[in-house]
mmCIF file of C-alpha atoms and ligand atoms in Angstrom:
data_model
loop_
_atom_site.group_PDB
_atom_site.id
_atom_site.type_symbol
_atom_site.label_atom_id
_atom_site.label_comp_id
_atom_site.label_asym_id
_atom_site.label_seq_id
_atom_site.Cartn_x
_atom_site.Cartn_y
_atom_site.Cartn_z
ATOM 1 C CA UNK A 1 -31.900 16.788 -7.370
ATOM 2 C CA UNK A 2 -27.946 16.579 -6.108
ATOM 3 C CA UNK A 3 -25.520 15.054 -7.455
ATOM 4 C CA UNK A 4 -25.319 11.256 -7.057
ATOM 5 C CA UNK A 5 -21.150 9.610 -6.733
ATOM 6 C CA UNK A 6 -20.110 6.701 -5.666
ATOM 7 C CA UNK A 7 -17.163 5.361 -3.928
ATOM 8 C CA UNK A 8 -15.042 1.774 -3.548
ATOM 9 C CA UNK A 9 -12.017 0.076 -2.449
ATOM 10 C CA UNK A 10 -10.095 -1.760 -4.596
ATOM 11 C CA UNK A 11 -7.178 -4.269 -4.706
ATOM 12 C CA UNK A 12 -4.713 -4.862 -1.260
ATOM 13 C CA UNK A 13 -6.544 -3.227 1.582
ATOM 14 C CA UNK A 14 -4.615 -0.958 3.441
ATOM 15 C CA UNK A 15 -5.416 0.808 7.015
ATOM 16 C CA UNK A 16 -7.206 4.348 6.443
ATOM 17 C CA UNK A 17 -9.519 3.233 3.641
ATOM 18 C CA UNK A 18 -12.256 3.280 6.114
ATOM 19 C CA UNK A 19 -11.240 6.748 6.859
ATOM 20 C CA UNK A 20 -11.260 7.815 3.244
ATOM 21 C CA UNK A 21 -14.582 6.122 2.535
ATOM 22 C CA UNK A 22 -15.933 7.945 5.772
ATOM 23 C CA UNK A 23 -14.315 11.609 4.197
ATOM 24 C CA UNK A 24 -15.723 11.389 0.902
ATOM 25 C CA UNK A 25 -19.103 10.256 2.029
ATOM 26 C CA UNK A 26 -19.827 13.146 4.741
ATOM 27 C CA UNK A 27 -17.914 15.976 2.194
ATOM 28 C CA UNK A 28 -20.079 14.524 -0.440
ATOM 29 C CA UNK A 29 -23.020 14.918 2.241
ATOM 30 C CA UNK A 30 -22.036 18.260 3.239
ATOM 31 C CA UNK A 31 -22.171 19.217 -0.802
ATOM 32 C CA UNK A 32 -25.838 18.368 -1.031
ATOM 33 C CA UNK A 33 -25.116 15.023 -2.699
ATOM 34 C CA UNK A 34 -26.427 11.486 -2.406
ATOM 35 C CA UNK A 35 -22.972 8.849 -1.781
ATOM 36 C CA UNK A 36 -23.290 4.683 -3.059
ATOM 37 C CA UNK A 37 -20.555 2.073 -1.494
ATOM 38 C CA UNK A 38 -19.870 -0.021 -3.615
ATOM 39 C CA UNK A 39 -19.484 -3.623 -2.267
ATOM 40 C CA UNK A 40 -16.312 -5.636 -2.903
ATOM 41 C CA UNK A 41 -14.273 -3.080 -5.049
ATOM 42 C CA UNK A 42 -14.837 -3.434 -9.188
ATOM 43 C CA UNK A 43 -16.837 -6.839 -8.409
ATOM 44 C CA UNK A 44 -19.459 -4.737 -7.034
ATOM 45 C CA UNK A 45 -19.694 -2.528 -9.699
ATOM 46 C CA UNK A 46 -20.060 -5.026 -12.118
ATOM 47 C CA UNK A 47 -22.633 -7.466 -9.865
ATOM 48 C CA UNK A 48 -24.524 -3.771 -8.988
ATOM 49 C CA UNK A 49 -23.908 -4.413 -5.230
ATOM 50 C CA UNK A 50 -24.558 -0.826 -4.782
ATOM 51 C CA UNK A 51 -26.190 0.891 -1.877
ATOM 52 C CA UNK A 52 -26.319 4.628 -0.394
ATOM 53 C CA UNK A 53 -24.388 5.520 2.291
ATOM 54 C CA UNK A 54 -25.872 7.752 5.607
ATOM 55 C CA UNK A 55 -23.822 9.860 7.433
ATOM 56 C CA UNK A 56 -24.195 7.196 9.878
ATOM 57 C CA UNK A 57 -23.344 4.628 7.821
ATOM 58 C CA UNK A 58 -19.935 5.976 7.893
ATOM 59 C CA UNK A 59 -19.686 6.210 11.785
ATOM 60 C CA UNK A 60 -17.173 4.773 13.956
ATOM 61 C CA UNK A 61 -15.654 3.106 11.069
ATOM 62 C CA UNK A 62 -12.455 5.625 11.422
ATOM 63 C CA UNK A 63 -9.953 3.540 13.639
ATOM 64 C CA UNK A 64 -10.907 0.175 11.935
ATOM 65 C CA UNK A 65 -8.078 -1.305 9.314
ATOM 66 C CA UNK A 66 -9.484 -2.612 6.052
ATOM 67 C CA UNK A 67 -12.542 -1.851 4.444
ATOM 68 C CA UNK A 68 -15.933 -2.143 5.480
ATOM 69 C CA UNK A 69 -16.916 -1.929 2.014
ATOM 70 C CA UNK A 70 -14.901 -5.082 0.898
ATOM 71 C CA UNK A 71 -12.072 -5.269 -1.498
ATOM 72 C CA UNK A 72 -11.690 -7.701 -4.201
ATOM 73 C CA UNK A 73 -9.735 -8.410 -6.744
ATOM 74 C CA UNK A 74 -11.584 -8.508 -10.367
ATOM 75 C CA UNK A 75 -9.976 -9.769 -13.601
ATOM 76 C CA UNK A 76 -13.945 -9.261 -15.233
ATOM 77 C CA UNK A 77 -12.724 -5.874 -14.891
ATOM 78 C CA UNK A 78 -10.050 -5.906 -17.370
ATOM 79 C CA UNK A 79 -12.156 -6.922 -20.052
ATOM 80 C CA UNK A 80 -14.405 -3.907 -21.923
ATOM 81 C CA UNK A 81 -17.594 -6.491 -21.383
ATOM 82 C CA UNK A 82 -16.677 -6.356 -17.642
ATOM 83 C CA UNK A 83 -16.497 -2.478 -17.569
ATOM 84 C CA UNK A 84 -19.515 -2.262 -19.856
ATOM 85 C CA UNK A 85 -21.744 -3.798 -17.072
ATOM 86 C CA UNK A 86 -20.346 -1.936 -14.268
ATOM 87 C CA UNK A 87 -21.185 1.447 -16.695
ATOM 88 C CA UNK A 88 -24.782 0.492 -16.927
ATOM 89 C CA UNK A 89 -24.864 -0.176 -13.185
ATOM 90 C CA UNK A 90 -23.801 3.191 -12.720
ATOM 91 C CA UNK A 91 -26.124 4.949 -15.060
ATOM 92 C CA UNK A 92 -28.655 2.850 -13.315
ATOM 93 C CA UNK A 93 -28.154 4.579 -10.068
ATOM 94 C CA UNK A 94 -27.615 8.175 -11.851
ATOM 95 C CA UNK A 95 -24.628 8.033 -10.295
ATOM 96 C CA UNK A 96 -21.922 10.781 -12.448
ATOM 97 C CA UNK A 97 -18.447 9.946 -10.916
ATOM 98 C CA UNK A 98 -16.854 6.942 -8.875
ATOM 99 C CA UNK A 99 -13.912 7.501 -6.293
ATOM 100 C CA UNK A 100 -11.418 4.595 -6.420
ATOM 101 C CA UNK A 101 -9.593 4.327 -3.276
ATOM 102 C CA UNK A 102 -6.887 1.969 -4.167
ATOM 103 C CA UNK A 103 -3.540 1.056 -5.446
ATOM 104 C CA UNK A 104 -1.550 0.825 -8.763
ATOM 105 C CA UNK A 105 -3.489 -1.781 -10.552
ATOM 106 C CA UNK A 106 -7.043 -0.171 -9.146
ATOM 107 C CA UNK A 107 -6.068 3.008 -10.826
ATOM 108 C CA UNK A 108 -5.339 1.089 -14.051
ATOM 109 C CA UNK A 109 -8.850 -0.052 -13.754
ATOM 110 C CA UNK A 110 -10.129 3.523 -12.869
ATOM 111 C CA UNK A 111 -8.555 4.949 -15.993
ATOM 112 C CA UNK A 112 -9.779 2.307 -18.640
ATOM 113 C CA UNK A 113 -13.289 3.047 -17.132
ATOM 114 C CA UNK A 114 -12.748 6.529 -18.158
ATOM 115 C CA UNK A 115 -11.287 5.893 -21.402
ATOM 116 C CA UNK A 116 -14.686 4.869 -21.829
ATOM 117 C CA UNK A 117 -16.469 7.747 -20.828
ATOM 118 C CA UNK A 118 -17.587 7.490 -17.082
ATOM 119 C CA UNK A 119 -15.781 9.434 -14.820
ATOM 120 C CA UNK A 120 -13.259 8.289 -11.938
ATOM 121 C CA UNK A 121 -11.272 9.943 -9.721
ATOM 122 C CA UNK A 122 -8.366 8.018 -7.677
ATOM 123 C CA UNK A 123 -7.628 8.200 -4.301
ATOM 124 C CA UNK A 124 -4.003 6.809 -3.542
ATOM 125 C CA UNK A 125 -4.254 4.242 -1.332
ATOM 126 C CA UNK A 126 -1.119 0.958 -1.179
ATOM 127 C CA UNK A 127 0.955 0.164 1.904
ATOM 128 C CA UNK A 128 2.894 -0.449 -0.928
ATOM 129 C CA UNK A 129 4.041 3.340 -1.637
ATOM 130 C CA UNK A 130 4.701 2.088 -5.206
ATOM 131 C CA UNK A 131 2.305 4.471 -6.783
ATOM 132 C CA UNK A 132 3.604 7.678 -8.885
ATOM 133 C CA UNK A 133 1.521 11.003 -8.106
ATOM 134 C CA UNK A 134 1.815 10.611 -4.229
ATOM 135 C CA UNK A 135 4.519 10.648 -1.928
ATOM 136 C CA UNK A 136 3.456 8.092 0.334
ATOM 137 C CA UNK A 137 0.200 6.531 -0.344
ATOM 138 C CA UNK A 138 -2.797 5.809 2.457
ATOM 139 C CA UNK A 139 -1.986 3.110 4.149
ATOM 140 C CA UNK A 140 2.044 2.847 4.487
ATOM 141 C CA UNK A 141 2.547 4.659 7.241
ATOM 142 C CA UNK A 142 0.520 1.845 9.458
ATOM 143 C CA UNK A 143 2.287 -0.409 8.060
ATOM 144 C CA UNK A 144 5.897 1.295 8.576
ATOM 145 C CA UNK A 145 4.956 1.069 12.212
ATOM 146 C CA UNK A 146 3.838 -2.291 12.309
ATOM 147 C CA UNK A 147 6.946 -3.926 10.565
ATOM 148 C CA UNK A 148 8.794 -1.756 13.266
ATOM 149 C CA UNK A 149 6.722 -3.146 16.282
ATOM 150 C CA UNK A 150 7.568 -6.396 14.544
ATOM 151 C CA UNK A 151 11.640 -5.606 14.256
ATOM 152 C CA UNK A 152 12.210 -3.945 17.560
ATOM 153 C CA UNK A 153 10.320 -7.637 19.390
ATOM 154 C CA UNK A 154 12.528 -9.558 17.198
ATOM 155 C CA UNK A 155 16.160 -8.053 18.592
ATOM 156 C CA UNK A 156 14.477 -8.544 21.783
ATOM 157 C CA UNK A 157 14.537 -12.446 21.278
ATOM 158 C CA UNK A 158 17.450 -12.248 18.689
ATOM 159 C CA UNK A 159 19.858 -10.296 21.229
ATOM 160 C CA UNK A 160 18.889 -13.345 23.849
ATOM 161 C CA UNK A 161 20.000 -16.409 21.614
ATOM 162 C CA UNK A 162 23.200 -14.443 19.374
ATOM 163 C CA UNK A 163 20.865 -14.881 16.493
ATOM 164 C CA UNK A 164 20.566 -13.352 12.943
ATOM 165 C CA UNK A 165 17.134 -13.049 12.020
ATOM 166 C CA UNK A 166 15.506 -12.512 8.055
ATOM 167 C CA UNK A 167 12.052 -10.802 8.399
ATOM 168 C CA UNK A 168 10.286 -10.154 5.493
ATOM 169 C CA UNK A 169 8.261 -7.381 4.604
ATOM 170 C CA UNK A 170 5.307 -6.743 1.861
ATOM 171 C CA UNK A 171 5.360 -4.429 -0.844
ATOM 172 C CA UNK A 172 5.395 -6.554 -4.339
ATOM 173 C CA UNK A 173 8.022 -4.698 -6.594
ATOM 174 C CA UNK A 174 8.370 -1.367 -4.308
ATOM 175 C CA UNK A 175 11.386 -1.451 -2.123
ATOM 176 C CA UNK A 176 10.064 1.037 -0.006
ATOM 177 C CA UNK A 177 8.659 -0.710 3.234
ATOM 178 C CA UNK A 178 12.126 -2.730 3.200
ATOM 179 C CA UNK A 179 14.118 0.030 2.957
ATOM 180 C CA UNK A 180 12.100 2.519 5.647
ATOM 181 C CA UNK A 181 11.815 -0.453 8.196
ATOM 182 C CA UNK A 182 15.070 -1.174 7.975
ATOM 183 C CA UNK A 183 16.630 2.202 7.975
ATOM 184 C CA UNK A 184 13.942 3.076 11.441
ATOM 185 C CA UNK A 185 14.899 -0.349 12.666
ATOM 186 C CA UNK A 186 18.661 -0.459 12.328
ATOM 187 C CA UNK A 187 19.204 -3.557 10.161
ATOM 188 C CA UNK A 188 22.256 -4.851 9.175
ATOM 189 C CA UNK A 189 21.616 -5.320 5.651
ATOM 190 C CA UNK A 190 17.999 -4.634 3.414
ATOM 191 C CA UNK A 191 17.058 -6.721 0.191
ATOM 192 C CA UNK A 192 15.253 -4.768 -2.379
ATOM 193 C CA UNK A 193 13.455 -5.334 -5.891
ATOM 194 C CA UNK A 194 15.738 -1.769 -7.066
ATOM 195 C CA UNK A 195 19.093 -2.997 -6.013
ATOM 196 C CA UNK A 196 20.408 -6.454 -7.140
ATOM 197 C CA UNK A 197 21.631 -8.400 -4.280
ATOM 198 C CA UNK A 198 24.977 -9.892 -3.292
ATOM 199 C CA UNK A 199 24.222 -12.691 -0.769
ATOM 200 C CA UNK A 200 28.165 -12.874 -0.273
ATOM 201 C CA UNK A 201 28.196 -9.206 1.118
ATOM 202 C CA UNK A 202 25.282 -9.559 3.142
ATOM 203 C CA UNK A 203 27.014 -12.799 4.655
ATOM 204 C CA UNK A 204 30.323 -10.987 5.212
ATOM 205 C CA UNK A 205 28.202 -8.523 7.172
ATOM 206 C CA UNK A 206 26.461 -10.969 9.434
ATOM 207 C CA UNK A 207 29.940 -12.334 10.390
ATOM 208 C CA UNK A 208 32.050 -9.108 10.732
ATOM 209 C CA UNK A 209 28.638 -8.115 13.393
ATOM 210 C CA UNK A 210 29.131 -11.574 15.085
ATOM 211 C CA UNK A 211 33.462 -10.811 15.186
ATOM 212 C CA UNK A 212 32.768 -7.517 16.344
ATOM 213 C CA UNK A 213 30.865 -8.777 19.447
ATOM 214 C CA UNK A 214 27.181 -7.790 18.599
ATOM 215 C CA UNK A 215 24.590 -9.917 20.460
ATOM 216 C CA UNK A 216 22.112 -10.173 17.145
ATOM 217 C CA UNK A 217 22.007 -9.287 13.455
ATOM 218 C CA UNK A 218 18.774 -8.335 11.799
ATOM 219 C CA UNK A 219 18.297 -8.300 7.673
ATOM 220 C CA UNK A 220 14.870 -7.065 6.393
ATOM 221 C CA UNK A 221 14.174 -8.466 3.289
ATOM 222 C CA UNK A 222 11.620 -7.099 0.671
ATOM 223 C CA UNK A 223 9.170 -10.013 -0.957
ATOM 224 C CA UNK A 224 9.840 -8.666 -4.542
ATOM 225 C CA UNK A 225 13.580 -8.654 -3.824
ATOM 226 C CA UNK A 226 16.389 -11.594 -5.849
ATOM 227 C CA UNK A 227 16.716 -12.529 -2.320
ATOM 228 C CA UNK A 228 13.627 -12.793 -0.006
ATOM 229 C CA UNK A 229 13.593 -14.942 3.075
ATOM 230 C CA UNK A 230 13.184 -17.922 1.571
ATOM 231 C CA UNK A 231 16.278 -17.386 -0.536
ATOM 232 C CA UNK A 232 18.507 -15.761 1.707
ATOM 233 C CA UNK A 233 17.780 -18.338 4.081
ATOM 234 C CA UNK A 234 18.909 -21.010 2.078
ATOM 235 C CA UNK A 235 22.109 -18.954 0.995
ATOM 236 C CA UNK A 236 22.778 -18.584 4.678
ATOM 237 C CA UNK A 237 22.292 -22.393 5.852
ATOM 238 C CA UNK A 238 24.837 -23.667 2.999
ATOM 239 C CA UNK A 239 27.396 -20.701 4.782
ATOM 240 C CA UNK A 240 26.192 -21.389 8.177
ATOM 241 C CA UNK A 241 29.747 -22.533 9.825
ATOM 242 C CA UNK A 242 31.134 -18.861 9.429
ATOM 243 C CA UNK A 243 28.136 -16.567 10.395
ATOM 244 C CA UNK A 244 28.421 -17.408 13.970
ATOM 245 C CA UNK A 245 25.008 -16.359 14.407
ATOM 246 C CA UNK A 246 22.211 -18.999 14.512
ATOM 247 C CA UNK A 247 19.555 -17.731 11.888
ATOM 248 C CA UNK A 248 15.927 -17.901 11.869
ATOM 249 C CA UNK A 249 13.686 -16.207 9.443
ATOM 250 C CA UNK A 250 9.372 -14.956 9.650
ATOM 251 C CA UNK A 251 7.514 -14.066 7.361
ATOM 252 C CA UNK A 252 5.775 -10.364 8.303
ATOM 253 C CA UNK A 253 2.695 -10.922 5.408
ATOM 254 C CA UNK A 254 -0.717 -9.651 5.995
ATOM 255 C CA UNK A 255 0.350 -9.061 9.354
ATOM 256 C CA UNK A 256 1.397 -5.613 7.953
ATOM 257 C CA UNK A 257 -1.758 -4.632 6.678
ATOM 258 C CA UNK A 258 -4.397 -5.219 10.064
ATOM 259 C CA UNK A 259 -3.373 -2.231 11.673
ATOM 260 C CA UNK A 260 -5.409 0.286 12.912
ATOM 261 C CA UNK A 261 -4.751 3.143 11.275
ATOM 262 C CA UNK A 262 -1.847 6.313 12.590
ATOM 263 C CA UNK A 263 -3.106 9.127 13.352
ATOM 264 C CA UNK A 264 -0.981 10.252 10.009
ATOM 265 C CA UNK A 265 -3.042 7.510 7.747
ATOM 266 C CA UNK A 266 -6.436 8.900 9.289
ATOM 267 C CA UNK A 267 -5.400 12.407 8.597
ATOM 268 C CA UNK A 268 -4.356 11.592 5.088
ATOM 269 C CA UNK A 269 -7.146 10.017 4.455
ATOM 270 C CA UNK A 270 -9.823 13.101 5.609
ATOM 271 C CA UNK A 271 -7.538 15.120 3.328
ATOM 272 C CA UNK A 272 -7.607 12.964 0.295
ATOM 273 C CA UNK A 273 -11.448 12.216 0.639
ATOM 274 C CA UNK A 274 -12.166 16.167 0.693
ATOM 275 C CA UNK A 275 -9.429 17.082 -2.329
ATOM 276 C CA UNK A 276 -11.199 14.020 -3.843
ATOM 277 C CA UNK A 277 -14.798 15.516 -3.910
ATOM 278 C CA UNK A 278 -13.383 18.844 -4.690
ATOM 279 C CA UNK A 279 -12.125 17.531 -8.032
ATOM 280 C CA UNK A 280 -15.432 15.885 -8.362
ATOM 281 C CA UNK A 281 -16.856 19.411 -7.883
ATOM 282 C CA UNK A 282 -14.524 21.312 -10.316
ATOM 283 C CA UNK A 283 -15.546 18.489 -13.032
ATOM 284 C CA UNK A 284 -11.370 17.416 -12.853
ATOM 285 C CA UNK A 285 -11.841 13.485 -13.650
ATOM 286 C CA UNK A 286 -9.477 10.734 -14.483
ATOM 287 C CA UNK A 287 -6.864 12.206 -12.094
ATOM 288 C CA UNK A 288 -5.877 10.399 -8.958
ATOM 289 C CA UNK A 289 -5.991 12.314 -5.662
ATOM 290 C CA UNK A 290 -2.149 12.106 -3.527
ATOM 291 C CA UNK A 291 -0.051 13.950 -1.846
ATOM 292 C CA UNK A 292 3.219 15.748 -2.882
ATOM 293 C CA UNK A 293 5.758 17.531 -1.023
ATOM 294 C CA UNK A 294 2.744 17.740 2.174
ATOM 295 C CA UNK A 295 0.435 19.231 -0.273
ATOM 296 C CA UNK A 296 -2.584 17.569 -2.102
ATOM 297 C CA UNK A 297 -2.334 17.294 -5.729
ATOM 298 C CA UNK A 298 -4.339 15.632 -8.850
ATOM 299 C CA UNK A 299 -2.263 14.233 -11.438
ATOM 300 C CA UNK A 300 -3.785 12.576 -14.251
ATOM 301 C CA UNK A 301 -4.172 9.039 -14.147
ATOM 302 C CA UNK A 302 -2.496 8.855 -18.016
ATOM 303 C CA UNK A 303 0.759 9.739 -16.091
ATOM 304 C CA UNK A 304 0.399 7.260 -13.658
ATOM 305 C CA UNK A 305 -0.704 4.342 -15.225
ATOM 306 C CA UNK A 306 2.060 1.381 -16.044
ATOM 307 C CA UNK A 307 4.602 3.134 -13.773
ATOM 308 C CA UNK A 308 5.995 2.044 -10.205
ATOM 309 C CA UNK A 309 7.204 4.912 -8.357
ATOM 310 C CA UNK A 310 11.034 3.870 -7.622
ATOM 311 C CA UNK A 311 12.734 4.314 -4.045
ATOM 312 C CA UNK A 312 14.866 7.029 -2.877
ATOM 313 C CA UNK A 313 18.626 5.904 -3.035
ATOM 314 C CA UNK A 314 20.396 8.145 -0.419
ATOM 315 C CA UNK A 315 17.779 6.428 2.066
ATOM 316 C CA UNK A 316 19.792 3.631 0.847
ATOM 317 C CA UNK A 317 22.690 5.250 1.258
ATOM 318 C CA UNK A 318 22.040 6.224 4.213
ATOM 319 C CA UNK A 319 20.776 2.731 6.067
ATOM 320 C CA UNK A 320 24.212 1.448 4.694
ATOM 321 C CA UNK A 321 26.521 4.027 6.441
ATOM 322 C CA UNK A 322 23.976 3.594 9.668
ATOM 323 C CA UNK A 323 24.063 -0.498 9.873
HETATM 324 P P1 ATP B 401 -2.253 -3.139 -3.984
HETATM 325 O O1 ATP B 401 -1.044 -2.935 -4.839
HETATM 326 O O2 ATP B 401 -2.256 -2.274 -2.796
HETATM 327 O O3 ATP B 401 -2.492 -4.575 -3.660
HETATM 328 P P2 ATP B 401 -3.832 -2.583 -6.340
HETATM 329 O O4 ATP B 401 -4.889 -1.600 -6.522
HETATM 330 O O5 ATP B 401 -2.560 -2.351 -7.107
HETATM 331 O O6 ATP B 401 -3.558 -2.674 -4.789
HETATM 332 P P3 ATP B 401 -4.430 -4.934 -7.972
HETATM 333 O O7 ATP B 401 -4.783 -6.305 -7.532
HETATM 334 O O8 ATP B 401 -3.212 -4.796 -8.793
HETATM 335 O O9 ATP B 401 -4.395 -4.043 -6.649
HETATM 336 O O10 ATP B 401 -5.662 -4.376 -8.831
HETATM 337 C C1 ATP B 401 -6.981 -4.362 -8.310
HETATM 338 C C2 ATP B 401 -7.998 -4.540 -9.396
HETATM 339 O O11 ATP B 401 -7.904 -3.476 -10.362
HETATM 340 C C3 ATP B 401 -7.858 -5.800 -10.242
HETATM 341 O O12 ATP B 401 -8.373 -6.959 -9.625
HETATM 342 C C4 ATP B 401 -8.704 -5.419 -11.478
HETATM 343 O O13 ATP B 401 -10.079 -5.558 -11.211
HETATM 344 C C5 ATP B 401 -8.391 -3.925 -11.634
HETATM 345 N N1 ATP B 401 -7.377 -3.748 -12.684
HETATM 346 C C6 ATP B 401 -6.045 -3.919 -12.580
HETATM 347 N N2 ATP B 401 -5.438 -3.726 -13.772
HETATM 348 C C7 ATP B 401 -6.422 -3.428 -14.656
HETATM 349 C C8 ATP B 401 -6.462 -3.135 -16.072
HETATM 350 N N3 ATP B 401 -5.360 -3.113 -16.803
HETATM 351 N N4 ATP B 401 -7.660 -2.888 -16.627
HETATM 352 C C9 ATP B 401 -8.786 -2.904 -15.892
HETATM 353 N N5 ATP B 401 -8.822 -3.192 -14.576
HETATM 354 C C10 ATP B 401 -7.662 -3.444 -13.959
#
């Protein structure tokens, strides 16, 4: 008999999972071995929503965003009893290693199940691009875009009304989708979890862009930053006399993450599915599956675990000489 694996999504959902779920199955497939989806991330493990997965199965699931297998989050999980039950549910269904296709905390979870002896292997997956052992996760470049799309609509309107507009953009404590949007978008100013911000500078901005002559002004701020919309908002209406600008704020949120995915997430995704099973196949466990430097890489989930992969400051730099 083959081998028997199983595979899940876990935590945010983020466009190419679909495509990663649809690589490791048909790899797995192509091995000789039987493939389980697990329903609803670490939930399903624990609840034994388990069921095998065709070639079929996986079909035309490629240019979808989220997960057809559900996502969840799953605090049963953090507790041994939790990860117990979900280790029985395994062994149940022979299964010998689980692919986690998720995010910082997901990987967490993946490496306390193999602290307890079943094997896991990661495949990085966060629009949030917070997670160390990949350059840029599955999942952010969709989202990149989409914040973009969103950004180059709002100048539209913005340049029509001399208005300074505050979008937000997702990412929890990663200033990364802040910083990239911005810097592709050409915002004035970017607020960011890394950098403490100085509403007073951002102001003096605005109104040196509104003295200068410039039809809009655009600041993209990060949720995890000192100052998100909300707060830079309010900082703005108590100055509003000497911005000149009108201002108006939106909220990006799960907008961000409905996407259907680039043709760079789908791509990442076949890759990370196949180095995935590979590291099944060479018996290299509690590692998580990215991408460095273009090339696909294991690193062990020990090194990963507890961190939050910081952003690049000449990018920073850069977006500030640029605005
Ligand atoms: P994203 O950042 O893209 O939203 P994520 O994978 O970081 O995704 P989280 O909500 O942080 O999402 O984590 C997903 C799930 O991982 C949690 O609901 C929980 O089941 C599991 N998990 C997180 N931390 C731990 C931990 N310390 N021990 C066991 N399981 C954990």
């Amino acid at each position: 008999m083959g081998r028997r694996v199983a595979v899940l999504t876990s935590g945010g959902d983020a466009p190419g999972m679909n495509a990663a779920i649809r690589a490791v199955t048909r790899v797995s497939i192509s091995k000789g071995w039987s493939v389980f989806g697990v329903r609803n991330g670490f939930k399903g493990l624990i609840s034994g929503t388990i069921e095998q997965l065709t070639t079929r199965d996986v079909g035309g699931i490629m240019q979808r965003g989220g997960t057809v297998l559900g996502s969840a989050r799953c605090p049963e999980f953090m507790t041994v009893e939790g990860r117990k039950l979900a280790i029985r549910n395994l062994n149940q269904f022979g299964v010998d290693c689980v692919f986690v296709i998720g995010g910082n905390g997901s990987q967490t979870g993946n490496y306390e199940l193999n602290k307890m002896g079943f094997n896991g292997i990661g495949i990085a997956s966060t629009i949030d691009n917070d997670l160390v052992g990949s350059d840029i996760t599955l999942g952010v470049d969709t989202a990149l875009n989409i914040a973009l799309e969103a950004i180059d609509r709002l100048k539209v309107t913005a340049s029509s009304h001399q208005r300074a507009f505050i979008l937000e953009v997702m990412g929890r404590q990663c200033g990364y989708l802040a910083l990239m949007s911005g810097l592709a978008g050409g915002a004035e100013a970017i607020t960011m979890p890394e950098v403490p911000t100085d509403p007073e500078k951002i102001a003096e901005v605005v109104q040196a862009a509104y003295e200068h002559g410039k039809s809009h002004a655009l600041i993209i701020a990060a949720e995890g930053a000192d100052y998100n919309a909300a707060k830079l908002t309010e900082f703005f209406y108590a100055n509003k006399e000497r911005l000149g600008f009108s201002i108006r704020s939106t909220i990006l949120g799960h907008v961000q993450r409905g996407g259907s995915p680039s043709a760079f997430d789908r791509i990442l995704a076949c890759k990370l599915g196949l180095g995935a099973v590979e590291a099944a196949e060479r018996g290299e466990y509690s590692v998580v599956v990215g991408t460095i430097k273009g090339e696909v890489t294991t690193t062990p989930l020990a090194d990963i675990v507890n961190k939050t992969k910081g952003i690049d400051i000449e990018m920073a730099r850069l977006a500030n000489i640029l605005d």
